[in-house]
Coordinates of C-alpha atoms in Angstrom, one line a residue:
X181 CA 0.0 0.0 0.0
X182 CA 1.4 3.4 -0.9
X183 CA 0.5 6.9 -0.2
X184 CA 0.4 8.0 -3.8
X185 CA 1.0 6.3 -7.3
X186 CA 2.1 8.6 -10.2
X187 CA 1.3 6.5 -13.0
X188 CA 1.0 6.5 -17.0
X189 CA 3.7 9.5 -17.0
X190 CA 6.8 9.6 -19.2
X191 CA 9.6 9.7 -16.8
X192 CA 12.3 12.7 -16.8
X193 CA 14.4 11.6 -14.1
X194 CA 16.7 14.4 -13.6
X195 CA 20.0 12.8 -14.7
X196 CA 19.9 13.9 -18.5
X197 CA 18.8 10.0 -19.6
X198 CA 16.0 9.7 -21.7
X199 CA 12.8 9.6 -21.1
X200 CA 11.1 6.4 -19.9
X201 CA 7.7 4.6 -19.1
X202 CA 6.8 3.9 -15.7
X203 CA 5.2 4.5 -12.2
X204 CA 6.5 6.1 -8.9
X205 CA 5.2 4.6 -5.9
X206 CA 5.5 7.3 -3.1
X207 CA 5.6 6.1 0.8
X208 CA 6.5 8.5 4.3
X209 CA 7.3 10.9 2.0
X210 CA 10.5 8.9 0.0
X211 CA 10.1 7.6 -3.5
X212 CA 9.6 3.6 -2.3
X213 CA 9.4 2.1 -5.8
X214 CA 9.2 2.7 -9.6
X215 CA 8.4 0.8 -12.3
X216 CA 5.1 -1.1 -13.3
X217 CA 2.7 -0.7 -10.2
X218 CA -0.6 -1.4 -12.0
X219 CA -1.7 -3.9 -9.9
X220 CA -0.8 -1.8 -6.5
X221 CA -3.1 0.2 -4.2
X222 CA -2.4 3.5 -3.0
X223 CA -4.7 6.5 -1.1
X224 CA -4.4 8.1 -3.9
X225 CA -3.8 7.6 -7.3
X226 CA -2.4 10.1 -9.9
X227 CA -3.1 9.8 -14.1
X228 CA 0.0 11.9 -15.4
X229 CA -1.1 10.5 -19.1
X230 CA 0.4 13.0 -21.3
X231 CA 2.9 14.1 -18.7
X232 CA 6.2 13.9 -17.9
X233 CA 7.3 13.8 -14.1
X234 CA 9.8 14.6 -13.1
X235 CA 12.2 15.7 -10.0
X236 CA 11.3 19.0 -8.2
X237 CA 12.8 22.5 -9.4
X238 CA 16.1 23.0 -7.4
X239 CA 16.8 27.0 -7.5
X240 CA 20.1 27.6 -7.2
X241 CA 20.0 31.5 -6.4
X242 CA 16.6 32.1 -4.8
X243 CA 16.3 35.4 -2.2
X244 CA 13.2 34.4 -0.2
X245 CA 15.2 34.9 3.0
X246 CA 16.9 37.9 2.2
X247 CA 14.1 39.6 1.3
X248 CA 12.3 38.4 4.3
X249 CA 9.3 36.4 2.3
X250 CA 10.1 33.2 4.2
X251 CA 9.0 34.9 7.2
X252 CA 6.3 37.3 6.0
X253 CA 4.6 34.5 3.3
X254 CA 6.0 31.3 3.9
X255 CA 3.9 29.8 1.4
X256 CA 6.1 30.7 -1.4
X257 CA 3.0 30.1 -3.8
X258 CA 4.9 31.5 -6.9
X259 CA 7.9 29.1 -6.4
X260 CA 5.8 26.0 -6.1
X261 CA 3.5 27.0 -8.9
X262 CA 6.5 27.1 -11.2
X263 CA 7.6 23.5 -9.9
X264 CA 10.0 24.3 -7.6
X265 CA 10.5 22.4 -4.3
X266 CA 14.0 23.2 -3.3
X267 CA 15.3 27.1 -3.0
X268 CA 19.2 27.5 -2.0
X269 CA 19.0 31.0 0.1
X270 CA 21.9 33.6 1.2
X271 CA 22.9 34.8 -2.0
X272 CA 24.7 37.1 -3.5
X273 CA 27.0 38.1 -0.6
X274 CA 24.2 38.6 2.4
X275 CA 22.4 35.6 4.3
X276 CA 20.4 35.8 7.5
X277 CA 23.2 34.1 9.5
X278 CA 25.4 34.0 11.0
X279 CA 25.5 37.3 12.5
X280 CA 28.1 38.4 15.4
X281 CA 26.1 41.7 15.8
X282 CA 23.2 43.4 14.7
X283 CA 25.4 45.6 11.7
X284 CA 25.8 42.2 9.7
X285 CA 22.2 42.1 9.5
X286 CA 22.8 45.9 7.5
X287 CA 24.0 43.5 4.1
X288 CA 20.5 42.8 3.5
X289 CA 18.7 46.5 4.1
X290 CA 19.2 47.5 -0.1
X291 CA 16.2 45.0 -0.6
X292 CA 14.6 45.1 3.0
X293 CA 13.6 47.6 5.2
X294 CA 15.2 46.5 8.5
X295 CA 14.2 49.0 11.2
X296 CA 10.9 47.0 12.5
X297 CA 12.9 43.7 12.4
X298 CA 13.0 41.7 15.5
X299 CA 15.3 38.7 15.6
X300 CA 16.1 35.7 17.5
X301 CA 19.0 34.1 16.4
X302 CA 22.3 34.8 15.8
X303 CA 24.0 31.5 14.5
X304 CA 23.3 29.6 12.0
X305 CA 22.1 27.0 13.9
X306 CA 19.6 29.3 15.4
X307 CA 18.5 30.9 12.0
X308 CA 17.4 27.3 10.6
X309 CA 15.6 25.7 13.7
X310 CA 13.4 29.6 13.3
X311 CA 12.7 28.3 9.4
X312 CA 11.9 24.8 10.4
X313 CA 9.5 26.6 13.3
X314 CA 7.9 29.0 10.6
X315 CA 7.2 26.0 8.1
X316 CA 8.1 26.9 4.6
X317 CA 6.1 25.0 1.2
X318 CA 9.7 24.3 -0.4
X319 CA 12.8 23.3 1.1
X320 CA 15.0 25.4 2.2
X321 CA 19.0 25.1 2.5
X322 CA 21.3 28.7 3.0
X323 CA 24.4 29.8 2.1
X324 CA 26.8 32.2 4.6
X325 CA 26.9 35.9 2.8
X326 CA 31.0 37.0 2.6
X327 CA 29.2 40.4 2.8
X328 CA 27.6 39.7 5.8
X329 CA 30.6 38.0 7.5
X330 CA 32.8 41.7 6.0
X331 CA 30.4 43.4 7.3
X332 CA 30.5 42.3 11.3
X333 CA 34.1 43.1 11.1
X334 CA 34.6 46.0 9.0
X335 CA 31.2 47.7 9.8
X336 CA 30.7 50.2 6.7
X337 CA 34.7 51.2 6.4
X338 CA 35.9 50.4 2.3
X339 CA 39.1 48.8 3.1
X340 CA 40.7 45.5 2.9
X341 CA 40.7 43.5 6.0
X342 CA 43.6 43.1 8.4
X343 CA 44.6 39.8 9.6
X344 CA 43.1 39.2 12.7
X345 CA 39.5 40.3 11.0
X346 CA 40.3 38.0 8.3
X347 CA 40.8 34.9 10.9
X348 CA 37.4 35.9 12.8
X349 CA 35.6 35.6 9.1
X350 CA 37.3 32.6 8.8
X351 CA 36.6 31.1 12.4
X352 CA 32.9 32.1 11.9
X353 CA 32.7 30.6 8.3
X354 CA 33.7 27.6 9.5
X355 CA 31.5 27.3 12.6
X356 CA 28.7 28.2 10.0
X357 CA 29.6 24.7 7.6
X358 CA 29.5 22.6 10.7
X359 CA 26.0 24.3 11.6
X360 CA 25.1 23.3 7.9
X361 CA 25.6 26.3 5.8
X362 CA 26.4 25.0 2.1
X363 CA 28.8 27.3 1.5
X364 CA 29.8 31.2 1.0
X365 CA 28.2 33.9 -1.5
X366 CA 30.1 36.6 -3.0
X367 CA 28.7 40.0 -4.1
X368 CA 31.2 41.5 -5.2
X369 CA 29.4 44.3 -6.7
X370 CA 27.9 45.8 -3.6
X371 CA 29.8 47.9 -1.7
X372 CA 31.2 45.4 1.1
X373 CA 32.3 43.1 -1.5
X374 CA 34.5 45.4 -3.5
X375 CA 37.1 45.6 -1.3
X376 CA 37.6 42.1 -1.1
X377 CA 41.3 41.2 -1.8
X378 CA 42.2 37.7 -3.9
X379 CA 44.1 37.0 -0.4
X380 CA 40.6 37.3 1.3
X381 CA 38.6 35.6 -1.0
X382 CA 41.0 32.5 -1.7
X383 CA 42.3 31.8 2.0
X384 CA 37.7 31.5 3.0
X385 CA 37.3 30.1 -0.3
X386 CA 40.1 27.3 1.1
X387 CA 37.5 27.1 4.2
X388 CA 34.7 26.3 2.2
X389 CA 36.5 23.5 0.5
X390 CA 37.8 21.9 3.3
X391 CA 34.2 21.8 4.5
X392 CA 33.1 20.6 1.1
X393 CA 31.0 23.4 0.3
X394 CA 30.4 25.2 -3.0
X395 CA 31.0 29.0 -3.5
X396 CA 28.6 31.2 -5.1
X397 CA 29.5 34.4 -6.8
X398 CA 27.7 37.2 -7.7
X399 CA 30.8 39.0 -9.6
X400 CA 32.0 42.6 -9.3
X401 CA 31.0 43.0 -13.6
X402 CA 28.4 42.5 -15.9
X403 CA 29.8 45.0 -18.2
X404 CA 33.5 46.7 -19.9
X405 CA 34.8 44.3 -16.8
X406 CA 32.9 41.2 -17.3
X407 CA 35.9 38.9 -18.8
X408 CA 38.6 40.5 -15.5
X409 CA 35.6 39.7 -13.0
X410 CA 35.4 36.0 -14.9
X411 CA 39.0 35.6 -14.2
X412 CA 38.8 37.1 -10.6
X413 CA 36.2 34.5 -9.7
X414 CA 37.5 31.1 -11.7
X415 CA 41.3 32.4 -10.2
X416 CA 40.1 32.1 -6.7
X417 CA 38.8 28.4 -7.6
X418 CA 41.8 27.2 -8.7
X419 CA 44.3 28.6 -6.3
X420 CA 42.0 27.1 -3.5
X421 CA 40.1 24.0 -5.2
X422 CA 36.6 25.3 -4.4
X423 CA 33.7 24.9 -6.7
X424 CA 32.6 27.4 -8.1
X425 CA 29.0 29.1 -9.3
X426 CA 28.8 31.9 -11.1
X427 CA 25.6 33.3 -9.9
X428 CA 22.9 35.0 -13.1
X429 CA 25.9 35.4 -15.1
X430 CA 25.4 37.7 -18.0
X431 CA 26.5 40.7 -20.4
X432 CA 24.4 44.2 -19.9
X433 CA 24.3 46.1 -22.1
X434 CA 24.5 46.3 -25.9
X435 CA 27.7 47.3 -25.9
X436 CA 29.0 44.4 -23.9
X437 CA 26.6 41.5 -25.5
X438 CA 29.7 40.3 -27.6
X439 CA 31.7 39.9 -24.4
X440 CA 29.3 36.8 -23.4
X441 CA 31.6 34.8 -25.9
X442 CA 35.0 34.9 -24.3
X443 CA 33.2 34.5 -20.8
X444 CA 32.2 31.3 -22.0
X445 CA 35.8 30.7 -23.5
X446 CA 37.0 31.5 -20.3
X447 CA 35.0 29.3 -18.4
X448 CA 35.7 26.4 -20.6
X449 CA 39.2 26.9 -20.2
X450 CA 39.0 27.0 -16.4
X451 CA 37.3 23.6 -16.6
X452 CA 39.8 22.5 -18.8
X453 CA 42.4 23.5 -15.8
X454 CA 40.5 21.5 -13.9
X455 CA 37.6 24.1 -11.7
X456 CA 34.9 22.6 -10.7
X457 CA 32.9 25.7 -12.3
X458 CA 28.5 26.3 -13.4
X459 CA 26.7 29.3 -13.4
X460 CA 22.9 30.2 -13.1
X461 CA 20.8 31.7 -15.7
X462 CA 17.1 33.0 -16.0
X463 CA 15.0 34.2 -19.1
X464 CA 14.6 37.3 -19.3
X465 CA 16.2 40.5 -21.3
X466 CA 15.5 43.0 -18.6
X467 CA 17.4 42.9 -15.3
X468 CA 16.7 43.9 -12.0
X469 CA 19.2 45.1 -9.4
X470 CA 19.7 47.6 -6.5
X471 CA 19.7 51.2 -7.9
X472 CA 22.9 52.5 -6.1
X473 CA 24.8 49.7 -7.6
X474 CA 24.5 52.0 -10.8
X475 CA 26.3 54.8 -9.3
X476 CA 29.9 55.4 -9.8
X477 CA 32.1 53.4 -6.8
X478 CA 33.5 55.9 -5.5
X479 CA 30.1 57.8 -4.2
X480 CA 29.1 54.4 -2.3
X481 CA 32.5 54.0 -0.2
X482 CA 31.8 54.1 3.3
X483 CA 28.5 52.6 3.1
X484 CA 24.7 54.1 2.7
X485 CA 24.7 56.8 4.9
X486 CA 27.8 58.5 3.6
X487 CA 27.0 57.5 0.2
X488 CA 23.2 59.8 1.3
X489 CA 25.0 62.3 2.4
X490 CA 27.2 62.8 -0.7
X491 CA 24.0 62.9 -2.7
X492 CA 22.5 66.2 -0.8
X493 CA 26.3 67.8 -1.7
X494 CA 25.7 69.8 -4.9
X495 CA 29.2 69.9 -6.4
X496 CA 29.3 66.1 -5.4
X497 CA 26.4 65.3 -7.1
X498 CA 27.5 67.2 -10.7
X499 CA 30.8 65.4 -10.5
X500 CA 29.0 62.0 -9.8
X501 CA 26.8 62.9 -12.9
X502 CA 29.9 63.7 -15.2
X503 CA 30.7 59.9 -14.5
X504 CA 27.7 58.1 -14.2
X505 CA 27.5 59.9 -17.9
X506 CA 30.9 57.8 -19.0
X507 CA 28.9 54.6 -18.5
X508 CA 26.5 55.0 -21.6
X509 CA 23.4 53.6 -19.8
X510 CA 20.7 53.7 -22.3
X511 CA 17.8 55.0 -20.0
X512 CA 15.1 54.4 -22.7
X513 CA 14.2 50.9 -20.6
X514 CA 15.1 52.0 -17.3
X515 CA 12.4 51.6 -14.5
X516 CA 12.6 52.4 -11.3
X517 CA 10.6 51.1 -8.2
X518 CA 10.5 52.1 -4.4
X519 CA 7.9 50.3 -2.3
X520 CA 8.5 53.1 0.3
X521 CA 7.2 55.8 -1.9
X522 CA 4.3 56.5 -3.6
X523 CA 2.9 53.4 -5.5
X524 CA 2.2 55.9 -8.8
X525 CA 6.2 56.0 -8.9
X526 CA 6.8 52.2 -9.6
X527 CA 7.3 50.9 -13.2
X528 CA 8.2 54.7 -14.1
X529 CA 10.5 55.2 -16.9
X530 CA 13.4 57.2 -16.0
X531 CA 13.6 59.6 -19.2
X532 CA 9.9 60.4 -18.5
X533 CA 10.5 61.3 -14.7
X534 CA 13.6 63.2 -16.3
X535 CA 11.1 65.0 -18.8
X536 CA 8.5 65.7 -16.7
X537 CA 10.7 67.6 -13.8
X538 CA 13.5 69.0 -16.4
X539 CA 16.2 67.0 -15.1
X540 CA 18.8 64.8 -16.0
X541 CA 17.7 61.2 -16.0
X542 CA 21.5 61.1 -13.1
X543 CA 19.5 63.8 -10.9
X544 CA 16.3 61.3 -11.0
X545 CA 18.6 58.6 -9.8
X546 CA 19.9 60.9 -7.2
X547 CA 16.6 61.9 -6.1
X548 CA 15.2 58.7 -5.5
X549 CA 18.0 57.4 -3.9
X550 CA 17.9 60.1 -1.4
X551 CA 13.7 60.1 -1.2
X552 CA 13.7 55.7 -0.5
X553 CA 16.8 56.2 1.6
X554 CA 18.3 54.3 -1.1
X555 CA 15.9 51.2 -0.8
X556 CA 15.4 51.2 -4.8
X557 CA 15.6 49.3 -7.4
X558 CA 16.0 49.5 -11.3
X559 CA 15.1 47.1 -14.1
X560 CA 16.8 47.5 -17.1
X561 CA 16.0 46.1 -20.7
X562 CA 19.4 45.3 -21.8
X563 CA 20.0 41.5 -22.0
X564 CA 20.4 40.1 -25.6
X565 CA 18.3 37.1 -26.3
X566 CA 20.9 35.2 -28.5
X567 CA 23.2 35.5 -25.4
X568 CA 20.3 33.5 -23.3
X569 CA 20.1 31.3 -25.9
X570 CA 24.0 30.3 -25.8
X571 CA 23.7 30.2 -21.5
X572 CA 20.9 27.9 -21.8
X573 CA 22.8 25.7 -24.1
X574 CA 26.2 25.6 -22.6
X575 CA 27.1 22.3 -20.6
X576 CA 27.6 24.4 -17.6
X577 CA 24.5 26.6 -17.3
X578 CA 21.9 26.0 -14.6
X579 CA 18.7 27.4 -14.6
X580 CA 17.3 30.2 -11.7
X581 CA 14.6 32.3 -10.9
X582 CA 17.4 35.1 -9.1
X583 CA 14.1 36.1 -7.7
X584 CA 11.8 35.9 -4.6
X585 CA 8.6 33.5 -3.7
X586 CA 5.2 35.8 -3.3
X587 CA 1.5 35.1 -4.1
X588 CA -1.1 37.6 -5.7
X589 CA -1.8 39.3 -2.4
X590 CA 0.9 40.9 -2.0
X591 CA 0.4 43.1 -5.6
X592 CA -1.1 45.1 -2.7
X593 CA 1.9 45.7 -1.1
X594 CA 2.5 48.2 -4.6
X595 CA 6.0 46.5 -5.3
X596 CA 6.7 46.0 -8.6
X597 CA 8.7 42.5 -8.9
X598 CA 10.5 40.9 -11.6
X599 CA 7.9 38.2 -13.7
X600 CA 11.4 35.9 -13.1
X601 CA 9.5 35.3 -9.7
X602 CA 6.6 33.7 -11.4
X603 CA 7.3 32.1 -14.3
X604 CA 11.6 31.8 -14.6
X605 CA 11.5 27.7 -14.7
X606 CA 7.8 27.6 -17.0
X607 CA 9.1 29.7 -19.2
X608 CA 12.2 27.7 -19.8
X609 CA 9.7 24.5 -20.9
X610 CA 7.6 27.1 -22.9
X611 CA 9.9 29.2 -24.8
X612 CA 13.4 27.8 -25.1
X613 CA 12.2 24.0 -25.0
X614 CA 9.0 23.8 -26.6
X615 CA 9.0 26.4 -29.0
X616 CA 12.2 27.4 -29.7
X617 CA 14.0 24.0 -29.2
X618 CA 16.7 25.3 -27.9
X619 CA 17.1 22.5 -25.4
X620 CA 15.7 18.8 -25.2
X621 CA 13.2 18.3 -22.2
X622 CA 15.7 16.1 -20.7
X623 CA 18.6 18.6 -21.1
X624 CA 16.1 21.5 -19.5
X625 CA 14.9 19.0 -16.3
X626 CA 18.5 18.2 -15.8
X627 CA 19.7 22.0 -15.6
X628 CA 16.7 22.2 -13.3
X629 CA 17.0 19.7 -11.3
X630 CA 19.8 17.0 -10.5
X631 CA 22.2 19.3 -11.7
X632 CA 22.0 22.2 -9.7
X633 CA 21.4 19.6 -6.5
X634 CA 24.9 18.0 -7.2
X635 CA 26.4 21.4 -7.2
X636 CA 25.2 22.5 -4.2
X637 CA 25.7 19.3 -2.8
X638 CA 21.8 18.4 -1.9
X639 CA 21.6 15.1 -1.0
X640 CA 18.8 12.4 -2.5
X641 CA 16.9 15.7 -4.0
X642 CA 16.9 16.4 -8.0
X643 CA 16.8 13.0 -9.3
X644 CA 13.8 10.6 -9.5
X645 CA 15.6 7.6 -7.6
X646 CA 14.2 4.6 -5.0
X647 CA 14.9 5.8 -1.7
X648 CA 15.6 9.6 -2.5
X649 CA 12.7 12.4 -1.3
X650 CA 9.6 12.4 -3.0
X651 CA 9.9 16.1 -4.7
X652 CA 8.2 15.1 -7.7
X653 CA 6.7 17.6 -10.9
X654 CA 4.0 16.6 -12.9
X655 CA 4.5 18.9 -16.1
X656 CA 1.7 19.4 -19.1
X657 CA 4.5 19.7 -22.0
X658 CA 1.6 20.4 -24.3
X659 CA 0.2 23.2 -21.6
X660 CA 3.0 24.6 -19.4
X661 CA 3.3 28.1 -19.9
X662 CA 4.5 31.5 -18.1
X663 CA 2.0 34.2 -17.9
X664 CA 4.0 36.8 -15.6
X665 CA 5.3 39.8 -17.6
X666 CA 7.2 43.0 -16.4
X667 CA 3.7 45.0 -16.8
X668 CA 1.9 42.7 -14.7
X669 CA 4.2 39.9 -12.6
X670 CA 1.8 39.2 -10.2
X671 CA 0.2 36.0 -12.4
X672 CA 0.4 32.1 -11.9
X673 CA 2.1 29.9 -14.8
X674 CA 0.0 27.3 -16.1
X675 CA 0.5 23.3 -17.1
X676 CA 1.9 22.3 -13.7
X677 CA -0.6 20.6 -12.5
X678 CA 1.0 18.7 -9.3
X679 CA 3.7 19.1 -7.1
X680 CA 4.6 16.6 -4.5
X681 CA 7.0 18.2 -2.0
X682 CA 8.4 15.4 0.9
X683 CA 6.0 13.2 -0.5
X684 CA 2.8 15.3 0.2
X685 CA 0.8 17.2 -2.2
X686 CA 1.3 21.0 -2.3
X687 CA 0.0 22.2 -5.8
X688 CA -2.9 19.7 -6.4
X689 CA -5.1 19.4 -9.9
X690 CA -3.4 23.1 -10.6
X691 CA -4.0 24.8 -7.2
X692 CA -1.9 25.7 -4.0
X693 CA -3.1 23.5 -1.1
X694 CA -1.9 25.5 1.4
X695 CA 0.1 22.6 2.8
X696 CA 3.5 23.6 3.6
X697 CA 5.8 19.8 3.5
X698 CA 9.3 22.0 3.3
X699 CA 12.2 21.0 5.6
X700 CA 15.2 22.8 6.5
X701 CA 18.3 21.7 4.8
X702 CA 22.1 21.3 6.0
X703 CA 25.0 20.4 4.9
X704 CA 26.2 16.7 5.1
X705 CA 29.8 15.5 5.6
X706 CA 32.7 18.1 5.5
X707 CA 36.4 18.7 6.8
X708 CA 35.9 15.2 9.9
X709 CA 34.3 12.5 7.7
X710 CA 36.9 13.9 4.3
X711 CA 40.2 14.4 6.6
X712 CA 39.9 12.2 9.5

């Protein structure tokens, strides 16, 4: 007797293999046998005919925790609807944990407002047994943020480290991979990541690794730097034998699209070296990033509240303009949103703020930073397509939403998110697999699935195998479809009609059950069980 039978679906089982014919027998939430299972009784039985199933989503670089939706909707309802049943948290250089004092916390105030925030934890240890309290619908494993770490020691000084701050990083990173921490993230485009020395970032990479973690790295260009931030990043691999993620690795800007190329050459040269290396890629030509990280470094030194008041200097702010000019931003897609202030001011276009007050589309950005308190973000159209199209294709590429779990209620909130947060992994299936053909359904589960679970080092999650979790998809290849758009994010995909998560149903004939099966995850093995 089994809990549920998944039967008459064409298995996609997360490996890469092809598709195969058979049913998944699902008991106390663990995949207990496949095969034929016609003649077996469950509770409750499930007709995939015309389906594939498959393994659930794994997303690689998710930022539910850092912008404090695992706490204020732990339903997650746009992550499940899309399939996913696995997020990987503490991106980008900031994580909830661990935090040594309260001004670590500061790494995650460009996407949350952190005033009202009252916390109980300070390890990571701590932070996860207050997620597995909460109850999240997905799993949930973290990352430590080097940001976060830099921060506790440095507070907002732009320097590099001395040596006795650089063992406490160290001492807490590794205190954070025994409490089950995955690894570090690197944002090394915010301001506490750009001062970050190769000495600093190889001798905690070295930590990681001995701990068997993965590093994730959001790098310090996506522009006229990206192939010296590529090197920065695959550098620190190979001096310390980390894996490495690059994390929503792309080229913005038309001027840079034709820089994509020699990343990639790069990359496949550092795995020919030997680096363990992937990076993380989601649909979309427009971008969406923290507005300050537009202006030119040397205004943000120091941290926000010097970087504020530089912004109310007049002769500060015209020299910041003559450089932010040098960058060549092309404003005609630029939109900028502030939850803080009035709703009417989200999805506005730059060059039409700049028109309507007689300004300089650089004195709008100056503005708004100073009106949020620089709590704002932009979203700019300035991907190419054909560079997607060679990410989604190359052997290393992973697939992400780089976005946040929400359902329709909080449109109310006035936010403007990015659609990636709806529809990143159906419109993978839609547009790159089914239409476009850019990848096989088993190449497009695989970078979905058991793929990004081996690189973060997830254990019995991302393939469909006896004895592993019961995370199962069941996918409509005919059906499945994103409906989320940058004009109006706030909508549901379509075609994914179940989602098992632990072995229990979450999305159910096409709808959210409110059930929420998620577990914590932590880190397995490390430095005892590999060196003793």
């Amino acid at each position: 007797m089994y809990d549920i039978i998944i039967k008459n679906g064409a298995m996609l089982d997360g490996t890469g293999a092809h598709e195969f014919s058979g049913d998944i027998g699902v008991r106390e939430g663990l995949i207990a046998m496949i095969g034929d299972l016609s003649g077996e009784s469950a509770e409750r039985i499930v007709d995939a005919k015309g389906c594939y199933v498959a393994p659930g989503f794994v997303d690689i670089n998710n930022h539910s925790d850092t912008h404090w939706q695992i706490f204020l909707n732990p339903n997650l309802e746009s992550l499940v609807r899309q399939g996913i049943t696995t997020i990987v948290g503490g991106n980008c250089g900031s994580s909830l944990a661990p935090l040594a004092n309260q001004s670590m916390l500061q790494s995650i105030q460009k996407w949350t407002n952190i005033r009202n925030l009252n916390l109980n934890w300070l390890s990571v240890r701590e932070f996860l047994e207050e997620v597995e309290r909460r109850a999240l619908s997905v799993n949930f494993a973290t990352l430590s943020g080097h940001g976060t770490l830099r921060r506790g020691f440095v507070r907002d000084e732009s320097r590099p480290l001395q040596a006795v701050e650089l063992a406490g990083m160290e001492k807490m990173l590794r205190q954070s991979m025994r409490e089950g921490s995955f690894g570090m993230s690197l944002g090394l485009a915010y301001a506490h990541g750009r001062h970050a020395t190769e000495h600093e970032l190889s001798a905690l990479a070295k930590t990681v690794e001995k701990y068997g973690g993965f590093c994730a790295a959001h790098m310090r260009s996506e522009g006229k730097e990206l192939p010296e931030a590529v090197a920065e990043v695959t550098a620190m691999a190979k001096a310390s034998g980390v894996r490495l993620h690059i994390s929503h690795l792309k080229a913005v800007g038309r001027q840079y699209w034709g820089m994509m190329e020699r990343a990639l050459d790069m990359l496949n040269a550092s795995d020919f070296e030997g680096v363990d290396v992937s990076f993380d890629v989601y649909p979309y030509r427009s971008t969406a990033t923290v507005l300050y990280t537009l202006l030119p470094e040397w205004i943000t030194n120091g941290g926000k509240k010097m970087t504020l008041e530089r912004l109310k200097n007049p002769s500060v702010r015209a020299e910041a303009a003559r450089d932010f000019r040098e960058k060549n931003i092309d404003y005609s897609s630029a939109t900028l949103s502030a939850p803080s202030l009035n709703r009417m001011m989200n999805r506005t276009n730059v060059l039409d703020m700049a028109r309507a007050e007689g300004k300089t589309p650089e004195e709008i950005i100056f503005d708004v930073l100073l009106a949020s308190d620089d709590c704002a973000t932009v979203s700019l159209d300035a991907i190419s397509e054909e560079n997607i199209e060679n990410e989604l294709r190359h052997p290393f590429s992973i697939v992400s939403t780089n976005g946040t779990g929400h359902s329709l209620q909080h449109a109310e909130t006035g936010e403007t998110i990015h659609p990636r947060c709806f529809g990143a992994f159906p419109r993978v299936l839609s547009r790159y697999v089914r239409e476009r053909k850019i990848l096989s359904w088993e190449e497009a589960i695989h970078k979905m699935t058991g793929k990004p679970a081996a690189k973060a080092g997830i254990e019995k999650r991302g393939t469909i195998a006896v004895g592993n979790h019961a995370d199962i998809v069941v996918i409509n290849p005919n059906e499945v479809e994103d409906h989320a758009t940058s004009e109006n994010p706030y909508r549901y995909p379509s075609g994914i009609p179940f989602v098992l998560v632990n072995g229990k149903m979450v999305v159910d004939e096409g709808e959210y059950t409110g059930n929420r099966f998620g577990t914590v995850l932590r880190r397995t093995g490390g430095f005892l069980e590999r060196f003793w």
